[in-house]
Amino acid sequence: MLFFGASAFFIWHAQQGEERHVERLQDLAQARVGLNIATAEREAMERRVNAVRGSEMDRDQVEERARALLNLSRPGEIILPYAPGERLY
């Protein structure tokens, strides 16, 4: 009886271990996707910062970005809105 109980215990844990292994692989895949998204966001932020950094600063880009953030425009300007997936910043 003790042998069957121990065998059942180890068999049950072996089966649960396989299921947990599959779950951990799925978690790892989801974490990699999250890492790729975070890396892309970081690179986009670095591009934005480099566009307004020190000697590389482009006054037109700074002005354009400031007006976009403040939602301002000059009279006579033509505004071309970007689709959400095609935005520059």
GROMACS .gro file of N, CA and C in nm:
model
  267
    1MET      N    1   0.082  -0.119   0.000
    1MET     CA    2   0.000   0.000   0.000
    1MET      C    3   0.088   0.127   0.000
    2LEU      N    4   0.193   0.122   0.080
    2LEU     CA    5   0.285   0.234   0.087
    2LEU      C    6   0.355   0.257  -0.047
    3PHE      N    7   0.392   0.147  -0.113
    3PHE     CA    8   0.456   0.156  -0.244
    3PHE      C    9   0.361   0.220  -0.347
    4PHE      N   10   0.235   0.177  -0.350
    4PHE     CA   11   0.139   0.233  -0.445
    4PHE      C   12   0.112   0.381  -0.415
    5GLY      N   13   0.105   0.414  -0.289
    5GLY     CA   14   0.084   0.554  -0.252
    5GLY      C   15   0.201   0.642  -0.296
    6ALA      N   16   0.323   0.594  -0.272
    6ALA     CA   17   0.442   0.669  -0.313
    6ALA      C   18   0.449   0.679  -0.465
    7SER      N   19   0.417   0.569  -0.532
    7SER     CA   20   0.418   0.570  -0.680
    7SER      C   21   0.315   0.669  -0.733
    8ALA      N   22   0.196   0.669  -0.679
    8ALA     CA   23   0.092   0.761  -0.723
    8ALA      C   24   0.135   0.905  -0.698
    9PHE      N   25   0.199   0.928  -0.584
    9PHE     CA   26   0.247   1.062  -0.551
    9PHE      C   27   0.346   1.111  -0.656
   10PHE      N   28   0.444   1.028  -0.688
   10PHE     CA   29   0.546   1.069  -0.784
   10PHE      C   30   0.492   1.079  -0.926
   11ILE      N   31   0.401   0.992  -0.963
   11ILE     CA   32   0.340   0.999  -1.096
   11ILE      C   33   0.258   1.127  -1.110
   12TRP      N   34   0.180   1.161  -1.007
   12TRP     CA   35   0.099   1.282  -1.012
   12TRP      C   36   0.189   1.406  -1.025
   13HIS      N   37   0.298   1.411  -0.948
   13HIS     CA   38   0.388   1.524  -0.955
   13HIS      C   39   0.463   1.530  -1.088
   14ALA      N   40   0.492   1.415  -1.146
   14ALA     CA   41   0.559   1.414  -1.277
   14ALA      C   42   0.465   1.473  -1.383
   15GLN      N   43   0.337   1.439  -1.378
   15GLN     CA   44   0.242   1.494  -1.473
   15GLN      C   45   0.223   1.644  -1.452
   16GLN      N   46   0.214   1.685  -1.328
   16GLN     CA   47   0.199   1.828  -1.298
   16GLN      C   48   0.323   1.905  -1.341
   17GLY      N   49   0.439   1.846  -1.328
   17GLY     CA   50   0.563   1.911  -1.368
   17GLY      C   51   0.566   1.939  -1.516
   18GLU      N   52   0.517   1.846  -1.597
   18GLU     CA   53   0.511   1.867  -1.742
   18GLU      C   54   0.417   1.982  -1.776
   19GLU      N   55   0.303   1.988  -1.710
   19GLU     CA   56   0.208   2.096  -1.735
   19GLU      C   57   0.269   2.230  -1.694
   20ARG      N   58   0.336   2.233  -1.581
   20ARG     CA   59   0.399   2.357  -1.534
   20ARG      C   60   0.511   2.400  -1.629
   21HIS      N   61   0.581   2.303  -1.685
   21HIS     CA   62   0.687   2.336  -1.780
   21HIS      C   63   0.629   2.404  -1.904
   22VAL      N   64   0.519   2.352  -1.953
   22VAL     CA   65   0.454   2.413  -2.069
   22VAL      C   66   0.405   2.554  -2.035
   23GLU      N   67   0.350   2.572  -1.915
   23GLU     CA   68   0.305   2.705  -1.873
   23GLU      C   69   0.423   2.801  -1.863
   24ARG      N   70   0.535   2.755  -1.813
   24ARG     CA   71   0.654   2.842  -1.801
   24ARG      C   72   0.707   2.880  -1.939
   25LEU      N   73   0.701   2.789  -2.035
   25LEU     CA   74   0.742   2.822  -2.172
   25LEU      C   75   0.651   2.928  -2.232
   26GLN      N   76   0.522   2.920  -2.206
   26GLN     CA   77   0.428   3.020  -2.254
   26GLN      C   78   0.454   3.155  -2.187
   27ASP      N   79   0.480   3.154  -2.057
   27ASP     CA   80   0.514   3.277  -1.986
   27ASP      C   81   0.640   3.340  -2.042
   28LEU      N   82   0.738   3.257  -2.074
   28LEU     CA   83   0.863   3.306  -2.131
   28LEU      C   84   0.839   3.369  -2.268
   29ALA      N   85   0.755   3.309  -2.349
   29ALA     CA   86   0.723   3.365  -2.481
   29ALA      C   87   0.653   3.500  -2.466
   30GLN      N   88   0.560   3.510  -2.371
   30GLN     CA   89   0.491   3.637  -2.347
   30GLN      C   90   0.589   3.743  -2.297
   31ALA      N   91   0.683   3.704  -2.213
   31ALA     CA   92   0.782   3.799  -2.162
   31ALA      C   93   0.871   3.849  -2.275
   32ARG      N   94   0.905   3.762  -2.369
   32ARG     CA   95   0.987   3.804  -2.483
   32ARG      C   96   0.912   3.904  -2.571
   33VAL      N   97   0.783   3.881  -2.590
   33VAL     CA   98   0.702   3.977  -2.667
   33VAL      C   99   0.700   4.111  -2.595
   34GLY      N  100   0.680   4.108  -2.465
   34GLY     CA  101   0.681   4.232  -2.386
   34GLY      C  102   0.816   4.302  -2.394
   35LEU      N  103   0.925   4.226  -2.393
   35LEU     CA  104   1.058   4.283  -2.406
   35LEU      C  105   1.076   4.350  -2.541
   36ASN      N  106   1.028   4.287  -2.647
   36ASN     CA  107   1.039   4.346  -2.781
   36ASN      C  108   0.960   4.476  -2.790
   37ILE      N  109   0.843   4.480  -2.729
   37ILE     CA  110   0.762   4.602  -2.730
   37ILE      C  111   0.832   4.712  -2.651
   38ALA      N  112   0.884   4.677  -2.534
   38ALA     CA  113   0.954   4.776  -2.452
   38ALA      C  114   1.080   4.827  -2.521
   39THR      N  115   1.151   4.740  -2.590
   39THR     CA  116   1.272   4.781  -2.664
   39THR      C  117   1.235   4.878  -2.775
   40ALA      N  118   1.127   4.850  -2.847
   40ALA     CA  119   1.085   4.939  -2.955
   40ALA      C  120   1.044   5.076  -2.899
   41GLU      N  121   0.975   5.078  -2.786
   41GLU     CA  122   0.937   5.204  -2.723
   41GLU      C  123   1.060   5.283  -2.678
   42ARG      N  124   1.157   5.213  -2.621
   42ARG     CA  125   1.280   5.279  -2.576
   42ARG      C  126   1.356   5.340  -2.693
   43GLU      N  127   1.364   5.265  -2.804
   43GLU     CA  128   1.433   5.317  -2.922
   43GLU      C  129   1.362   5.439  -2.978
   44ALA      N  130   1.229   5.439  -2.977
   44ALA     CA  131   1.153   5.555  -3.025
   44ALA      C  132   1.180   5.676  -2.935
   45MET      N  133   1.185   5.654  -2.805
   45MET     CA  134   1.213   5.764  -2.712
   45MET      C  135   1.356   5.816  -2.732
   46GLU      N  136   1.451   5.727  -2.756
   46GLU     CA  137   1.588   5.770  -2.780
   46GLU      C  138   1.597   5.856  -2.906
   47ARG      N  139   1.523   5.818  -3.011
   47ARG     CA  140   1.522   5.899  -3.133
   47ARG      C  141   1.466   6.038  -3.105
   48ARG      N  142   1.360   6.044  -3.024
   48ARG     CA  143   1.301   6.174  -2.991
   48ARG      C  144   1.399   6.261  -2.913
   49VAL      N  145   1.468   6.201  -2.817
   49VAL     CA  146   1.563   6.276  -2.736
   49VAL      C  147   1.681   6.322  -2.821
   50ASN      N  148   1.731   6.235  -2.908
   50ASN     CA  149   1.845   6.272  -2.992
   50ASN      C  150   1.809   6.384  -3.090
   51ALA      N  151   1.682   6.396  -3.126
   51ALA     CA  152   1.641   6.502  -3.219
   51ALA      C  153   1.650   6.640  -3.155
   52VAL      N  154   1.645   6.649  -3.023
   52VAL     CA  155   1.648   6.780  -2.956
   52VAL      C  156   1.769   6.793  -2.863
   53ARG      N  157   1.872   6.717  -2.885
   53ARG     CA  158   1.989   6.719  -2.798
   53ARG      C  159   2.094   6.817  -2.850
   54GLY      N  160   2.143   6.901  -2.763
   54GLY     CA  161   2.257   6.991  -2.783
   54GLY      C  162   2.282   7.041  -2.923
   55SER      N  163   2.398   7.009  -2.980
   55SER     CA  164   2.439   7.060  -3.110
   55SER      C  165   2.358   6.999  -3.224
   56GLU      N  166   2.291   6.890  -3.199
   56GLU     CA  167   2.212   6.824  -3.302
   56GLU      C  168   2.068   6.877  -3.307
   57MET      N  169   2.037   6.977  -3.226
   57MET     CA  170   1.900   7.025  -3.214
   57MET      C  171   1.855   7.091  -3.345
   58ASP      N  172   1.743   7.049  -3.393
   58ASP     CA  173   1.682   7.107  -3.512
   58ASP      C  174   1.567   7.194  -3.464
   59ARG      N  175   1.580   7.325  -3.485
   59ARG     CA  176   1.479   7.418  -3.433
   59ARG      C  177   1.341   7.391  -3.492
   60ASP      N  178   1.335   7.350  -3.618
   60ASP     CA  179   1.205   7.320  -3.679
   60ASP      C  180   1.136   7.203  -3.609
   61GLN      N  181   1.214   7.101  -3.577
   61GLN     CA  182   1.156   6.985  -3.509
   61GLN      C  183   1.108   7.022  -3.369
   62VAL      N  184   1.188   7.104  -3.299
   62VAL     CA  185   1.149   7.146  -3.164
   62VAL      C  186   1.021   7.228  -3.171
   63GLU      N  187   1.014   7.320  -3.266
   63GLU     CA  188   0.894   7.404  -3.279
   63GLU      C  189   0.773   7.319  -3.317
   64GLU      N  190   0.793   7.226  -3.410
   64GLU     CA  191   0.682   7.140  -3.452
   64GLU      C  192   0.630   7.056  -3.334
   65ARG      N  193   0.723   7.002  -3.257
   65ARG     CA  194   0.684   6.919  -3.144
   65ARG      C  195   0.614   7.002  -3.036
   66ALA      N  196   0.665   7.122  -3.010
   66ALA     CA  197   0.604   7.208  -2.909
   66ALA      C  198   0.462   7.245  -2.951
   67ARG      N  199   0.444   7.277  -3.078
   67ARG     CA  200   0.309   7.312  -3.123
   67ARG      C  201   0.215   7.192  -3.119
   68ALA      N  202   0.267   7.075  -3.149
   68ALA     CA  203   0.183   6.954  -3.142
   68ALA      C  204   0.140   6.927  -2.998
   69LEU      N  205   0.233   6.942  -2.904
   69LEU     CA  206   0.199   6.918  -2.764
   69LEU      C  207   0.102   7.022  -2.710
   70LEU      N  208   0.118   7.146  -2.754
   70LEU     CA  209   0.032   7.254  -2.706
   70LEU      C  210  -0.095   7.269  -2.789
   71ASN      N  211  -0.102   7.193  -2.899
   71ASN     CA  212  -0.218   7.196  -2.988
   71ASN      C  213  -0.239   7.337  -3.045
   72LEU      N  214  -0.130   7.396  -3.095
   72LEU     CA  215  -0.134   7.530  -3.152
   72LEU      C  216  -0.091   7.525  -3.298
   73SER      N  217  -0.135   7.624  -3.374
   73SER     CA  218  -0.091   7.639  -3.512
   73SER      C  219  -0.096   7.786  -3.550
   74ARG      N  220  -0.028   7.821  -3.657
   74ARG     CA  221  -0.029   7.958  -3.707
   74ARG      C  222  -0.141   7.974  -3.809
   75PRO      N  223  -0.191   8.095  -3.824
   75PRO     CA  224  -0.293   8.117  -3.927
   75PRO      C  225  -0.236   8.085  -4.066
   76GLY      N  226  -0.312   8.018  -4.145
   76GLY     CA  227  -0.271   7.986  -4.281
   76GLY      C  228  -0.194   7.855  -4.292
   77GLU      N  229  -0.163   7.789  -4.182
   77GLU     CA  230  -0.091   7.662  -4.189
   77GLU      C  231  -0.186   7.549  -4.228
   78ILE      N  232  -0.132   7.452  -4.296
   78ILE     CA  233  -0.209   7.334  -4.334
   78ILE      C  234  -0.165   7.221  -4.241
   79ILE      N  235  -0.260   7.162  -4.173
   79ILE     CA  236  -0.232   7.056  -4.077
   79ILE      C  237  -0.267   6.922  -4.140
   80LEU      N  238  -0.171   6.830  -4.141
   80LEU     CA  239  -0.193   6.695  -4.193
   80LEU      C  240  -0.187   6.597  -4.075
   81PRO      N  241  -0.301   6.549  -4.031
   81PRO     CA  242  -0.298   6.454  -3.917
   81PRO      C  243  -0.245   6.318  -3.961
   82TYR      N  244  -0.175   6.253  -3.870
   82TYR     CA  245  -0.124   6.118  -3.894
   82TYR      C  246  -0.220   6.016  -3.835
   83ALA      N  247  -0.222   5.901  -3.897
   83ALA     CA  248  -0.297   5.789  -3.839
   83ALA      C  249  -0.221   5.743  -3.715
   84PRO      N  250  -0.289   5.682  -3.617
   84PRO     CA  251  -0.221   5.643  -3.492
   84PRO      C  252  -0.097   5.555  -3.514
   85GLY      N  253  -0.097   5.468  -3.612
   85GLY     CA  254   0.018   5.381  -3.636
   85GLY      C  255   0.129   5.445  -3.717
   86GLU      N  256   0.105   5.563  -3.772
   86GLU     CA  257   0.202   5.629  -3.859
   86GLU      C  258   0.259   5.755  -3.801
   87ARG      N  259   0.242   5.778  -3.672
   87ARG     CA  260   0.290   5.900  -3.610
   87ARG      C  261   0.441   5.904  -3.606
   88LEU      N  262   0.496   6.024  -3.616
   88LEU     CA  263   0.641   6.039  -3.610
   88LEU      C  264   0.693   6.027  -3.470
   89TYR      N  265   0.616   6.070  -3.370
   89TYR     CA  266   0.660   6.066  -3.230
   89TYR      C  267   0.566   5.986  -3.147
   0.00000   0.00000   0.00000
